PDB file of C-alpha atoms in Angstrom:
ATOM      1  CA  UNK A   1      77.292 114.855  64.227  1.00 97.00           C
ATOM      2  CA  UNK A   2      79.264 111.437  64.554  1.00 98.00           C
ATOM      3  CA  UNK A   3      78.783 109.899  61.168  1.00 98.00           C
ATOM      4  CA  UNK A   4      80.091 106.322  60.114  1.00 98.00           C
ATOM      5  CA  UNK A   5      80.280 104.682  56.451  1.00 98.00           C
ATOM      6  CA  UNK A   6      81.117 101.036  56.003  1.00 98.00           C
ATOM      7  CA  UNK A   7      82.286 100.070  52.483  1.00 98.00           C
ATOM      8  CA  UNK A   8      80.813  97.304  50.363  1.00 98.00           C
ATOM      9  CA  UNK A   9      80.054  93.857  51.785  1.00 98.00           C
ATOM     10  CA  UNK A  10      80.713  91.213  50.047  1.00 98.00           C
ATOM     11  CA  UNK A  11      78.616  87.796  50.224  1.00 98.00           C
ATOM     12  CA  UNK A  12      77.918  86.171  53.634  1.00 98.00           C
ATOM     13  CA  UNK A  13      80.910  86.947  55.396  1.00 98.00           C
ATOM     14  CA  UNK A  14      80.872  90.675  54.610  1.00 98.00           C
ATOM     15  CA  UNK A  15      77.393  90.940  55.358  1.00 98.00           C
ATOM     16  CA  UNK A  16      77.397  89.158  58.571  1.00 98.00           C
ATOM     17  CA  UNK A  17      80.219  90.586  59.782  1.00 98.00           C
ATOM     18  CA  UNK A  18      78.699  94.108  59.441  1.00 98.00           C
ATOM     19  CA  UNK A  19      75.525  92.951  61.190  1.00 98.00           C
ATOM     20  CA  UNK A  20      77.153  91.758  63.799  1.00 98.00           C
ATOM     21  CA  UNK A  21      79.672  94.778  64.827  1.00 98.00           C
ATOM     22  CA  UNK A  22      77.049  97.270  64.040  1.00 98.00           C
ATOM     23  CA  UNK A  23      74.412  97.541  66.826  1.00 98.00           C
ATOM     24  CA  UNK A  24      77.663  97.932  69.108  1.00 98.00           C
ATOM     25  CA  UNK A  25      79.387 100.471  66.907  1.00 97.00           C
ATOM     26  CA  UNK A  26      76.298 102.445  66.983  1.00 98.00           C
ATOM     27  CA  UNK A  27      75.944 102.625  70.923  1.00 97.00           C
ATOM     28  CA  UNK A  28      80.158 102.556  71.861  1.00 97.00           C
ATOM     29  CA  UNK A  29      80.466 105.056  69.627  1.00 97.00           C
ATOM     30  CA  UNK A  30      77.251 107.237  69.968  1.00 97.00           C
ATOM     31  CA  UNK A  31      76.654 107.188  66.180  1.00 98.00           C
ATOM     32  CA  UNK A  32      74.432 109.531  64.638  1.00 98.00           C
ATOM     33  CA  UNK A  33      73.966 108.162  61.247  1.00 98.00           C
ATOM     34  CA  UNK A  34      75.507 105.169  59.389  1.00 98.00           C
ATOM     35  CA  UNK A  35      75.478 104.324  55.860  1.00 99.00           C
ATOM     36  CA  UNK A  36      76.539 101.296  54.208  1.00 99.00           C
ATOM     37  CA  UNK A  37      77.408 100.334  50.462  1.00 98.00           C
ATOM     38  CA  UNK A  38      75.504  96.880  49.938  1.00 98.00           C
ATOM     39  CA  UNK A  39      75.698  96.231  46.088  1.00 96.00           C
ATOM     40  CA  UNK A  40      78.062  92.835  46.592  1.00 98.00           C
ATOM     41  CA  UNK A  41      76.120  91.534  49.643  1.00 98.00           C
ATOM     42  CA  UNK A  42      74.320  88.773  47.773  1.00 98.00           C
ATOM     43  CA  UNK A  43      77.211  86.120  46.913  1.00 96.00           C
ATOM     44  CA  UNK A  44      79.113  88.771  45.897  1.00 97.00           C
ATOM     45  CA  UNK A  45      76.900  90.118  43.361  1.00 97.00           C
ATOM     46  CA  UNK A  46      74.172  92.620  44.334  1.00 98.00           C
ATOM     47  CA  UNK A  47      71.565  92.765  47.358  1.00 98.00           C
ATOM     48  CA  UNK A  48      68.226  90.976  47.801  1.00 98.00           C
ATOM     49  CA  UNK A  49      65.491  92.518  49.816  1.00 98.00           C
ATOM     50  CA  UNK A  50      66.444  90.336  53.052  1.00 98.00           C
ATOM     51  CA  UNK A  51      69.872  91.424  53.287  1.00 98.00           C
ATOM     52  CA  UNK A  52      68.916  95.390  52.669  1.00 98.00           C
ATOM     53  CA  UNK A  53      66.135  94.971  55.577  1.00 98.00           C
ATOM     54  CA  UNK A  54      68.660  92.665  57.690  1.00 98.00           C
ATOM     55  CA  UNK A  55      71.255  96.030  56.938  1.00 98.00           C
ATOM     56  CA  UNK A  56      68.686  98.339  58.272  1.00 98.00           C
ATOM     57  CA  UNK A  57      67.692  96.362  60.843  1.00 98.00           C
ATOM     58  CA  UNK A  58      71.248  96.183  62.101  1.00 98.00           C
ATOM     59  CA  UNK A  59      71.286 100.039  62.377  1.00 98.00           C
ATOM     60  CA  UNK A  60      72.072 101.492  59.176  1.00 98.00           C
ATOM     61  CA  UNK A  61      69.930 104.471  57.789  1.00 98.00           C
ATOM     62  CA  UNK A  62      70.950 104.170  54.379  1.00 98.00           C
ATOM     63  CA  UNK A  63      72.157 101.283  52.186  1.00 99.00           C
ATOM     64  CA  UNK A  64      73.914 102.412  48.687  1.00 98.00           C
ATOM     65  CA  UNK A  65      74.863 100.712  46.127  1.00 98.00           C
ATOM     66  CA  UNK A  66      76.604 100.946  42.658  1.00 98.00           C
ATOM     67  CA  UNK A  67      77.333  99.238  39.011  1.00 98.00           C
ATOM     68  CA  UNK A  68      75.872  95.735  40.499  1.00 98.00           C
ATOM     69  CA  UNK A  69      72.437  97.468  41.704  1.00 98.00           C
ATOM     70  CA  UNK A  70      70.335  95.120  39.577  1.00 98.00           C
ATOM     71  CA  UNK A  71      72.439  91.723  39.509  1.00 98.00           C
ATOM     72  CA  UNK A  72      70.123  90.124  41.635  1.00 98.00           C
ATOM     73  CA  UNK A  73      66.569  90.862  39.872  1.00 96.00           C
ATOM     74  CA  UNK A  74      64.367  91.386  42.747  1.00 97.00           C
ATOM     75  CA  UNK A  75      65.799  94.556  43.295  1.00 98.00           C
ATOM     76  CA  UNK A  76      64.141  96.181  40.111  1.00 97.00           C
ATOM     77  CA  UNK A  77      60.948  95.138  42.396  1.00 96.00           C
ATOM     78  CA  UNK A  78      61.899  96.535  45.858  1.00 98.00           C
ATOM     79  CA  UNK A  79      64.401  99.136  45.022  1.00 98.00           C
ATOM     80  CA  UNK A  80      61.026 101.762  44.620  1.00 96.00           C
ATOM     81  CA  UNK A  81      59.615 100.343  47.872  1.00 97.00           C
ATOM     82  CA  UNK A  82      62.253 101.546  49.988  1.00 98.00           C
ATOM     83  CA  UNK A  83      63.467 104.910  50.452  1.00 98.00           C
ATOM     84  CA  UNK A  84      66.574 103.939  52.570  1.00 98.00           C
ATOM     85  CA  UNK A  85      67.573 101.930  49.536  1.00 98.00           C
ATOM     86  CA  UNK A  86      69.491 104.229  46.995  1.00 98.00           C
ATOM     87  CA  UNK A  87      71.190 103.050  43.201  1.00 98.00           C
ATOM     88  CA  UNK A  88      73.307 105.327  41.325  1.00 98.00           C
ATOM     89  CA  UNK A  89      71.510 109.036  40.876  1.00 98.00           C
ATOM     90  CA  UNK A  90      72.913 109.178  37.446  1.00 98.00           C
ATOM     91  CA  UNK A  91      70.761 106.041  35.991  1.00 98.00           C
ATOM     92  CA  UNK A  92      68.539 107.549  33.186  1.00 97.00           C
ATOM     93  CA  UNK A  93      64.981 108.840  34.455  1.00 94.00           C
ATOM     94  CA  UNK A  94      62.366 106.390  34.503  1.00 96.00           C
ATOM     95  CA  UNK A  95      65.217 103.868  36.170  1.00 98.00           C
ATOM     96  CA  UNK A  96      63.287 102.157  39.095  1.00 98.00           C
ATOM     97  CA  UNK A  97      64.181 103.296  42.517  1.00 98.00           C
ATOM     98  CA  UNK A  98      65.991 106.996  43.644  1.00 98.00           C
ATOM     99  CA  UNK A  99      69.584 108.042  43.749  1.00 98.00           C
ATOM    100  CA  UNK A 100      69.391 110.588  46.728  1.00 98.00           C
ATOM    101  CA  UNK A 101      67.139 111.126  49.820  1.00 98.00           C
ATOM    102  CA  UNK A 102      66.591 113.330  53.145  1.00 98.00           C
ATOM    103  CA  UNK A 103      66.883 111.345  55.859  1.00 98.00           C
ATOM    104  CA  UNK A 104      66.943 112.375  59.711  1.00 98.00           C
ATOM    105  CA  UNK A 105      69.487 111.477  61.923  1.00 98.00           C
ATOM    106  CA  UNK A 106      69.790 110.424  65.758  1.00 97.00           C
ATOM    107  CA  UNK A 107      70.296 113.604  66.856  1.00 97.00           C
ATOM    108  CA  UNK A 108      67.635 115.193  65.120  1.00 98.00           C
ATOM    109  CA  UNK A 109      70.149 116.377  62.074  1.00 98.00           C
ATOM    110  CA  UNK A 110      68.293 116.757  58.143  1.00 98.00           C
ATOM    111  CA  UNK A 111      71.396 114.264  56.133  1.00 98.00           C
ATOM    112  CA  UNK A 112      71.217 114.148  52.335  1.00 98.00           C
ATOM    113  CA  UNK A 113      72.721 111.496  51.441  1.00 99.00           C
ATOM    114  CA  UNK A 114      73.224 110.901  47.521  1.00 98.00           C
ATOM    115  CA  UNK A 115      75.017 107.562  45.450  1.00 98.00           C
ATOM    116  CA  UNK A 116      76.520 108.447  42.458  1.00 98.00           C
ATOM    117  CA  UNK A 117      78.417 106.556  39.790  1.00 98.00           C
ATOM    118  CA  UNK A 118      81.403 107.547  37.991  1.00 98.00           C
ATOM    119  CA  UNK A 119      81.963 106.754  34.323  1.00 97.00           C
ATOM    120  CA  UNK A 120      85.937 105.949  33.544  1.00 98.00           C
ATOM    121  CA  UNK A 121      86.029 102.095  32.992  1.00 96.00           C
ATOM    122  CA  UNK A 122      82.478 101.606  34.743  1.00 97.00           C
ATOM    123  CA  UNK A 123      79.927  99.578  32.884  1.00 94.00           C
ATOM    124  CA  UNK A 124      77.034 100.765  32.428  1.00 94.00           C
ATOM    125  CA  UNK A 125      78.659 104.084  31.675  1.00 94.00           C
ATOM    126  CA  UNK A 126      75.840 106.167  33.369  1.00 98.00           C
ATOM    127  CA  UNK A 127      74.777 110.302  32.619  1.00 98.00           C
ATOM    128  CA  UNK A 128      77.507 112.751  33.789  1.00 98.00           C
ATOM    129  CA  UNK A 129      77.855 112.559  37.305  1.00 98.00           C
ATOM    130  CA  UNK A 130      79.191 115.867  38.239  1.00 98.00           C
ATOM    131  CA  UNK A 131      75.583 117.379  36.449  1.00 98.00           C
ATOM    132  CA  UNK A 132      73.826 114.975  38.457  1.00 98.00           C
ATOM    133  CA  UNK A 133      75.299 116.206  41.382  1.00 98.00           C
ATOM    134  CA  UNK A 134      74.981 119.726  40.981  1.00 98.00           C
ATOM    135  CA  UNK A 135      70.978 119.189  40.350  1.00 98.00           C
ATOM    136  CA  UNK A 136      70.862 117.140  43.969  1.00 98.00           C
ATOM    137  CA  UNK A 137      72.868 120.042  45.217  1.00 98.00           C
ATOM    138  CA  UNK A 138      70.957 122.715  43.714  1.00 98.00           C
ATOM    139  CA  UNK A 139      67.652 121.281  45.387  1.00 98.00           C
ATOM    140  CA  UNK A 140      68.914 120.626  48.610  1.00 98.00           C
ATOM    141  CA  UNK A 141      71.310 123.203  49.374  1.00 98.00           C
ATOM    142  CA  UNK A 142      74.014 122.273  52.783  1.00 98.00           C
ATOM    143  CA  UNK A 143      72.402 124.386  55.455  1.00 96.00           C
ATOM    144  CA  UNK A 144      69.227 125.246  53.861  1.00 97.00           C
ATOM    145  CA  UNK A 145      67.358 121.835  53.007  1.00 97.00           C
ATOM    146  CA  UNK A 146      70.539 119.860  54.760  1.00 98.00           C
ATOM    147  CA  UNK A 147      72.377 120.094  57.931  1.00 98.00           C
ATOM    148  CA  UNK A 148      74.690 117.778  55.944  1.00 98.00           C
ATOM    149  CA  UNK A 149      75.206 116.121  52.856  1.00 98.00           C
ATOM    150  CA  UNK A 150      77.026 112.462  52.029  1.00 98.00           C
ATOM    151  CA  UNK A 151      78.114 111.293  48.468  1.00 99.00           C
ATOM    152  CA  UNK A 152      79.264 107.555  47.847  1.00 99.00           C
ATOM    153  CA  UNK A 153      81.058 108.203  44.724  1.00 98.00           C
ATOM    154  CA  UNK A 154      81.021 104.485  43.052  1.00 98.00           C
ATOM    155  CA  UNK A 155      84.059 104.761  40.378  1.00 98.00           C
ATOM    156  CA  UNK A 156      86.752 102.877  39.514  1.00 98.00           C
ATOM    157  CA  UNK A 157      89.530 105.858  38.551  1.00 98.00           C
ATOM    158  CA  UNK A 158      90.836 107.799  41.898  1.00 98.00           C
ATOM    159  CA  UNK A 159      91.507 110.686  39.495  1.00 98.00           C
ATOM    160  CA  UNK A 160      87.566 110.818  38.673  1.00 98.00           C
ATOM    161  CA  UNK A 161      87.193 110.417  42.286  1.00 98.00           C
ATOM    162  CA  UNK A 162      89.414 113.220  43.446  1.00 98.00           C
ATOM    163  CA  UNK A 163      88.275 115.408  41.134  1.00 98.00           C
ATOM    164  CA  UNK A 164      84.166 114.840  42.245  1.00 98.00           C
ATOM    165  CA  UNK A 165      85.713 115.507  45.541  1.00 98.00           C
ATOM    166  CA  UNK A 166      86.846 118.885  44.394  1.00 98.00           C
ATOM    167  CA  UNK A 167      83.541 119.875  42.693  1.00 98.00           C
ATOM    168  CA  UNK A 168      81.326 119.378  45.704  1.00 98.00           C
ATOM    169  CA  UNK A 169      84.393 121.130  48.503  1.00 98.00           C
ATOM    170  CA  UNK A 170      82.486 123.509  50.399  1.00 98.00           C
ATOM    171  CA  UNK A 171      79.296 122.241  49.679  1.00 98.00           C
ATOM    172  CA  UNK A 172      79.019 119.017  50.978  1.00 98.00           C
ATOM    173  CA  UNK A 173      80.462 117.441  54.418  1.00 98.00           C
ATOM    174  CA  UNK A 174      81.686 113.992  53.122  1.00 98.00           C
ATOM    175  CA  UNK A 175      82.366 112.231  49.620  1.00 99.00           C
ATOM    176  CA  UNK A 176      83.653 109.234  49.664  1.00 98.00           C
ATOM    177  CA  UNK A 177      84.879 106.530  47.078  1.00 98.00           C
ATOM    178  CA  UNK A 178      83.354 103.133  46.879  1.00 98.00           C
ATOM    179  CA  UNK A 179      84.171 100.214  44.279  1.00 98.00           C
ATOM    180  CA  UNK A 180      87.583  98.662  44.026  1.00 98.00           C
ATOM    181  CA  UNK A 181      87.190  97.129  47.939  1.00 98.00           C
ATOM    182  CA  UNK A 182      90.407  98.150  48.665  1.00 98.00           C
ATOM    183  CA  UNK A 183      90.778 101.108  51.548  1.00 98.00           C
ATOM    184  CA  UNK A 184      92.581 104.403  50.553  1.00 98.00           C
ATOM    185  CA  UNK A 185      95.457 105.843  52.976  1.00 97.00           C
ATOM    186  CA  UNK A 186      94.351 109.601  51.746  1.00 98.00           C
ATOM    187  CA  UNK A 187      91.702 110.415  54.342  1.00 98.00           C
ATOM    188  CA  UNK A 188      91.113 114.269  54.825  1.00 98.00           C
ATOM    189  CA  UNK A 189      89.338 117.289  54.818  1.00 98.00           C
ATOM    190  CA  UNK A 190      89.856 119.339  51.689  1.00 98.00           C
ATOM    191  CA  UNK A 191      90.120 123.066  51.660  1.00 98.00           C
ATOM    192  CA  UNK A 192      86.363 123.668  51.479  1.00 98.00           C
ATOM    193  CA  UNK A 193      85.577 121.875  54.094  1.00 98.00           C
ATOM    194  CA  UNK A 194      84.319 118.488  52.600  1.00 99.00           C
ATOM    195  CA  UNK A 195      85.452 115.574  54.449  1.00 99.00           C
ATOM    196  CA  UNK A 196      86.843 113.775  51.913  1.00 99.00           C
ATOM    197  CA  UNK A 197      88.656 109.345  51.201  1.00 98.00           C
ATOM    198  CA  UNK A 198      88.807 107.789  47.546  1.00 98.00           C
ATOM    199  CA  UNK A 199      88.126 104.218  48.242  1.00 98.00           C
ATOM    200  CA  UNK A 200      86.552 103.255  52.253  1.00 98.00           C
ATOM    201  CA  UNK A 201      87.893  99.331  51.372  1.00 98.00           C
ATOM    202  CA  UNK A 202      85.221  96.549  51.933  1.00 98.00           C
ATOM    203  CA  UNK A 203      83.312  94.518  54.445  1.00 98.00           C
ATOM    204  CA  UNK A 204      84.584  91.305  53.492  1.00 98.00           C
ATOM    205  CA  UNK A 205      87.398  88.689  53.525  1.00 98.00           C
ATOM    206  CA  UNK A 206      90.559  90.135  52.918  1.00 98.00           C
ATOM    207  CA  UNK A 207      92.096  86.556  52.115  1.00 98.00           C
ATOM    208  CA  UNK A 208      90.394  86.571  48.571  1.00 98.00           C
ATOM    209  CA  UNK A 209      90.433  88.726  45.009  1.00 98.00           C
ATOM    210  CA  UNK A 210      88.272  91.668  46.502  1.00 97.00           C
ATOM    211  CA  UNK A 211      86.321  89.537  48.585  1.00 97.00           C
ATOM    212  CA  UNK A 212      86.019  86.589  45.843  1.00 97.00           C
ATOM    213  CA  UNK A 213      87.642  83.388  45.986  1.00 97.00           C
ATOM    214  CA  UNK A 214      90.886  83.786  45.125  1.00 96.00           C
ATOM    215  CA  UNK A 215      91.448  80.858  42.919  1.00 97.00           C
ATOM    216  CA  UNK A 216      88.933  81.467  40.162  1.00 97.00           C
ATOM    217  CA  UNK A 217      90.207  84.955  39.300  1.00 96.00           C
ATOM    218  CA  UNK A 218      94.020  83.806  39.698  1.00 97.00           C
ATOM    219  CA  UNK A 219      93.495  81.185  36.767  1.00 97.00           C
ATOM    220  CA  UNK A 220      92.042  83.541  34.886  1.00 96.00           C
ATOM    221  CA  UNK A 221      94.917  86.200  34.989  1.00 97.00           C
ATOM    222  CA  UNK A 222      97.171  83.325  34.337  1.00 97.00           C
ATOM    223  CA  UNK A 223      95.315  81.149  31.611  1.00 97.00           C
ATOM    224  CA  UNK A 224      92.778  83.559  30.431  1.00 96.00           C
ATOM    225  CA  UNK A 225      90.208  80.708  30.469  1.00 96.00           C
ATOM    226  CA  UNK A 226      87.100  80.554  33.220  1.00 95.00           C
ATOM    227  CA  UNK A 227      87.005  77.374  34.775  1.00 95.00           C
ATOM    228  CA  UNK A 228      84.150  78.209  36.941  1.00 94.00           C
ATOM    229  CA  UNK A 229      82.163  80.914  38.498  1.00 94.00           C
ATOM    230  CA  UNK A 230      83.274  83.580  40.547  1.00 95.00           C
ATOM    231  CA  UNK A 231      82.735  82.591  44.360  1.00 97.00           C
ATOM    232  CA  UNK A 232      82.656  84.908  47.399  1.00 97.00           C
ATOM    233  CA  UNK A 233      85.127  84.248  49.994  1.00 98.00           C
ATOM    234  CA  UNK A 234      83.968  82.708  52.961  1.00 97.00           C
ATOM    235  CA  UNK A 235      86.882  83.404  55.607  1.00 97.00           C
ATOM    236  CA  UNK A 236      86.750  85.703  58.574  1.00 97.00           C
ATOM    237  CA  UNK A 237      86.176  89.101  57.356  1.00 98.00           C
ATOM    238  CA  UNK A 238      87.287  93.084  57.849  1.00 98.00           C
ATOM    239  CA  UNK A 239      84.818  95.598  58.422  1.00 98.00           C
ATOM    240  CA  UNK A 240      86.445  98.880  56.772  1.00 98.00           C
ATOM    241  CA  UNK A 241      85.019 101.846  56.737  1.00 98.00           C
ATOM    242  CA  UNK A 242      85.575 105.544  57.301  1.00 98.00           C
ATOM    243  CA  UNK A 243      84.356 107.923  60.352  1.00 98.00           C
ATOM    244  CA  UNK A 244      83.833 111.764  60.370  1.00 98.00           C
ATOM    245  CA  UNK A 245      82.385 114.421  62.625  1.00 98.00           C
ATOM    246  CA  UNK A 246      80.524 117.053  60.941  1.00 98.00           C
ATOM    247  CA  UNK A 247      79.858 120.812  62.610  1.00 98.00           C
ATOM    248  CA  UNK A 248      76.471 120.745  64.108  1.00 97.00           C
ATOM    249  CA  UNK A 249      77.050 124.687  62.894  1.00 97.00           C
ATOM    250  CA  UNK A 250      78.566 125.179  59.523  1.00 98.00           C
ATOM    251  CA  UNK A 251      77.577 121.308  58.219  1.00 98.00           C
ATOM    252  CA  UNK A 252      81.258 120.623  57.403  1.00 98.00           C
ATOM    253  CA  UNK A 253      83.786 118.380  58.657  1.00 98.00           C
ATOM    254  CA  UNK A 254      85.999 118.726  61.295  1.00 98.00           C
ATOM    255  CA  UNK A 255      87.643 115.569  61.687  1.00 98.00           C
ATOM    256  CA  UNK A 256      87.924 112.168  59.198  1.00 98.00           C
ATOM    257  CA  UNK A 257      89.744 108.727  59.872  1.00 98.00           C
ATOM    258  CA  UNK A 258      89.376 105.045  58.467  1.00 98.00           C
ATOM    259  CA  UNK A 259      87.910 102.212  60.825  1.00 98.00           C
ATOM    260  CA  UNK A 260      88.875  98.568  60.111  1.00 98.00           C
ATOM    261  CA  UNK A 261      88.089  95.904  62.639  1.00 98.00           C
ATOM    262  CA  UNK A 262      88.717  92.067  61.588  1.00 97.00           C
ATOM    263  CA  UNK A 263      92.072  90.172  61.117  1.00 95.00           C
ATOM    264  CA  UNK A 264      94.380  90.646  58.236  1.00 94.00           C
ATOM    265  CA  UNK A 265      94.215  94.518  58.237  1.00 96.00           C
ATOM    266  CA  UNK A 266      95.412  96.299  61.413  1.00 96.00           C
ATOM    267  CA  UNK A 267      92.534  97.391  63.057  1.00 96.00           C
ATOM    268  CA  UNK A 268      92.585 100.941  64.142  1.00 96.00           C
ATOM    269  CA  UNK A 269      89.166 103.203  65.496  1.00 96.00           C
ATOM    270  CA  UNK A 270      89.221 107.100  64.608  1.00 96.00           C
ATOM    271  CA  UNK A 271      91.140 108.257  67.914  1.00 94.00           C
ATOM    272  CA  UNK A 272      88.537 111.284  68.229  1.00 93.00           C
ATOM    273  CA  UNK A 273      85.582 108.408  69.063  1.00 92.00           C
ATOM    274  CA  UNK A 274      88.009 106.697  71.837  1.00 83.00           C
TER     275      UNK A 274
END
């Protein structure tokens, strides 16, 4: 199974971008499934319902999301209407919405695909994640319920990060790290099997503060004092994102590399979809 993740877009740019490229990633490449991390697609701050059904529309199965899930407040309205649309599994129950879901792929392939959110120097700080992973896990077993299984681990520390990866080796095909919008050079499959990259980078403008104007958050580094609000930038932008192929037989991977298409970044395609 050819599987792609795109990392979180950010405002217009980001989004559009990702629209755009997708439909023809999807048929160059013969994707089977695609998920992408939307939580900054709305200015920069969280997703409306438009831009999730524009995501799906542009041939994603699954749109994840993180710590900014609920900045724009329609979602608490739609994110129970949509079971493509997943927050953070580790919200406390009764949170609107899911954190996991079976979904079916192109070729016919049962993906669980889960969004969970780590809790060093992430507000909200959210219930355990590794315990919230092992119940998923536990009720959808890789190979049983799952001919594979996908984790975007939202988290801020790479240490929290690598260690999720290590929990789940061997029983999941892919974690990978969503959050700080800046892509990871540590792509690979661990010893178990798990397909694994601590931060997939963003869909965004790579001229910019993680995909915000750059000015805003430079002053306040330098004066400590806002002088305005936080603006998404507008320039060209970098899809970035991560590709793997998962065995059709044992539901692990067999081969992982970053894809980034867009100026600033050197663009590069996993040489095993060429």
């Amino acid at each position: 199974m050819r599987l792609l993740f795109l990392g979180d877009m950010v405002g217009k740019t980001g989004r559009t971008a990702v629209w755009d490229r997708l439909p023809g990633l999807i048929s160059d490449l013969r994707l089977d499934f695609v998920v992408v991390n939307g939580e900054n697609a709305a200015g920069g701050f969280g997703i409306t319902e438009d831009i999730f059904l524009e995501t799906i529309n542009a041939g994603a199965d699954v749109v994840t999301t993180g710590n900014h899930v609920w900045d724009q407040k329609e979602a608490v309205a739609f994110a129970g209407r949509h079971d493509q649309f997943l927050r953070p599994a580790n919200y406390p129950q009764g949170t609107p919405g899911r954190g996991s879901g079976l979904f079916y792929a192109r070729n016919g392939a049962r993906v669980l695909v889960a969004n969970v959110m780590g809790r060093v120097f992430m507000h909200p700080e959210l219930d355990d994640p590794f315990k919230s992973a092992e119940v998923i896990l536990d009720a959808c077993p890789l190979k049983e319920q799952a001919d594979a299984i996908i984790f975007d681990f939202h988290a801020e520390a790479t240490s929290e990060k690598q260690c999720f990866g290590h929990f789940v080796d061997g029983r999941a095909s892919f974690v990978v790290g969503t959050h700080t919008h800046v892509p990871t050079a540590d792509a690979q499959i661990l010893n178990g099997g798990t397909a694994y990259m601590s931060d997939a980078g963003m869909c965004g403008d790579y001229d910019s503060s993680l995909g915000m104007d750059k000015e805003e958050p430079l002053n306040r580094f330098i004066s400590k004092m806002p002088k305005g609000r936080m603006e998404a930038a507008s320039g060209p932008a970098t899809i970035c994102g991560v590709g793997v192929e998962i065995s059709d037989v044992t539901g692990l991977a067999e081969k992982i590399a970053p894809l980034r298409l867009g100026p600033r970044l050197a663009e590069t395609v996993p040489e095993f979809w060429r």
